[in-house]
Amino acid sequence: MRVAPVGGTAVQDHVALAEIELCGELIIAASAADDRLSLESIDEVLKVAEERVGAAGSGT
């Protein structure tokens, strides 16, 4: 049986942490909404439009 060492071995997955944060933002937005979130609302929460504008401006 292998046991993980104690202390100082935390692995941080920055992508996973960002995804968890975005999920939290969606949960907050959904709980504050009176009805289902529209696709546009979801894009706004996830800042999708900002990413598209940023990518278009960078030439990629």
XYZ file of N, CA and C in Angstrom:
180
model
N 0.846 -1.172 0.000
C 0.000 0.000 0.000
C 0.894 1.240 0.000
N 0.575 2.176 -0.895
C 1.331 3.435 -0.944
C 0.517 4.522 -0.270
N 1.173 5.335 0.505
C 0.524 6.451 1.188
C 1.218 7.729 0.737
N 0.417 8.734 0.404
C 0.976 10.009 -0.027
C 1.728 10.668 1.119
N 2.887 11.252 0.823
C 3.641 11.957 1.864
C 2.827 13.118 2.434
N 3.082 13.429 3.669
C 2.347 14.497 4.349
C 3.055 15.827 4.151
N 2.281 16.864 3.789
C 2.780 18.228 3.744
C 3.658 18.563 2.557
N 3.407 19.720 1.962
C 4.261 20.282 0.941
C 4.242 19.612 -0.417
N 3.297 18.731 -0.670
C 3.283 18.028 -1.947
C 2.073 18.384 -2.797
N 1.404 19.456 -2.474
C 0.205 19.849 -3.213
C 0.579 20.181 -4.656
N -0.146 19.603 -5.571
C 0.054 19.871 -6.989
C -1.029 20.836 -7.424
N -0.637 21.904 -8.066
C -1.610 22.881 -8.522
C -1.753 22.772 -10.025
N -2.958 22.481 -10.439
C -3.284 22.427 -11.858
C -4.029 23.725 -12.162
N -3.341 24.673 -12.770
C -3.913 25.999 -12.991
C -5.115 25.961 -13.921
N -5.123 25.049 -14.882
C -6.263 24.923 -15.781
C -7.471 24.425 -15.006
N -7.279 23.413 -14.169
C -8.383 22.886 -13.363
C -8.910 23.952 -12.414
N -8.026 24.712 -11.800
C -8.461 25.773 -10.888
C -9.271 26.833 -11.631
N -8.860 27.175 -12.847
C -9.605 28.157 -13.648
C -10.981 27.614 -14.012
N -11.049 26.326 -14.351
C -12.340 25.718 -14.686
C -13.274 25.697 -13.481
N -12.730 25.405 -12.315
C -13.531 25.405 -11.090
C -14.066 26.805 -10.815
N -13.226 27.811 -11.019
C -13.653 29.199 -10.808
C -14.782 29.576 -11.776
N -14.657 29.177 -13.041
C -15.703 29.469 -14.020
C -17.000 28.747 -13.677
N -16.897 27.510 -13.215
C -18.100 26.781 -12.790
C -18.774 27.499 -11.634
N -17.987 27.985 -10.714
C -18.536 28.747 -9.588
C -19.257 29.993 -10.062
N -18.665 30.691 -11.022
C -19.307 31.894 -11.564
C -20.645 31.548 -12.218
N -20.681 30.432 -12.943
C -21.937 29.996 -13.568
C -22.984 29.641 -12.526
N -22.575 28.973 -11.458
C -23.506 28.604 -10.388
C -24.077 29.851 -9.735
N -23.242 30.830 -9.486
C -23.702 32.083 -8.882
C -24.691 32.785 -9.804
N -24.357 32.869 -11.093
C -25.247 33.529 -12.057
C -26.567 32.787 -12.167
N -26.517 31.455 -12.202
C -27.743 30.663 -12.321
C -28.614 30.815 -11.085
N -28.019 30.873 -9.925
C -28.809 30.994 -8.702
C -29.435 32.377 -8.560
N -28.813 33.389 -9.174
C -29.349 34.745 -9.105
C -30.406 35.004 -10.184
N -30.455 34.148 -11.197
C -31.379 34.359 -12.322
C -32.792 33.886 -11.954
N -33.777 34.552 -12.542
C -35.172 34.157 -12.333
C -35.547 32.966 -13.208
N -34.857 32.800 -14.324
C -35.155 31.745 -15.286
C -33.837 31.123 -15.732
N -33.910 30.230 -16.685
C -32.690 29.623 -17.213
C -31.794 30.685 -17.829
N -30.498 30.470 -17.749
C -29.567 31.398 -18.373
C -29.591 31.195 -19.885
N -29.634 32.287 -20.614
C -29.561 32.205 -22.072
C -28.113 31.924 -22.466
N -27.918 31.504 -23.701
C -26.557 31.276 -24.179
C -25.732 32.554 -24.110
N -26.382 33.676 -24.392
C -25.683 34.965 -24.324
C -25.263 35.276 -22.886
N -26.121 34.964 -21.931
C -25.788 35.193 -20.523
C -24.626 34.315 -20.091
N -24.638 33.072 -20.537
C -23.550 32.160 -20.205
C -22.245 32.666 -20.804
N -22.289 33.099 -22.062
C -21.097 33.661 -22.697
C -20.584 34.874 -21.927
N -21.509 35.698 -21.449
C -21.126 36.893 -20.693
C -20.435 36.500 -19.385
N -21.002 35.519 -18.669
C -20.406 35.064 -17.418
C -19.021 34.483 -17.658
N -18.890 33.715 -18.731
C -17.619 33.067 -19.039
C -16.653 33.978 -19.790
N -17.112 35.189 -20.107
C -16.301 36.193 -20.812
C -15.830 35.669 -22.165
N -16.719 34.946 -22.852
C -16.381 34.364 -24.153
C -16.169 35.445 -25.199
N -17.024 36.448 -25.226
C -16.896 37.509 -26.227
C -15.564 38.233 -26.070
N -15.133 38.472 -24.827
C -13.866 39.141 -24.599
C -12.709 38.307 -25.140
N -12.793 36.992 -24.983
C -11.746 36.108 -25.497
C -11.711 36.149 -27.007
N -12.883 36.170 -27.651
C -12.933 36.216 -29.112
C -12.342 37.524 -29.629
N -12.673 38.638 -28.979
C -12.154 39.936 -29.388
C -10.634 39.964 -29.193
N -10.162 39.434 -28.064
C -8.731 39.402 -27.791
C -7.984 38.547 -28.796
N -8.552 37.420 -29.168
C -7.909 36.525 -30.140
C -7.901 37.159 -31.528
N -8.971 37.847 -31.889
C -9.042 38.492 -33.196
C -8.019 39.623 -33.300
N -7.811 40.312 -32.194
C -6.873 41.422 -32.190
C -5.421 40.991 -32.175
N -5.166 39.730 -31.778
C -3.785 39.273 -31.682
C -3.274 38.646 -32.964
N -4.181 38.488 -33.948
C -3.765 37.931 -35.220
C -3.728 36.424 -35.251
N -4.325 35.780 -34.244
C -4.340 34.308 -34.238
C -5.651 33.768 -34.708
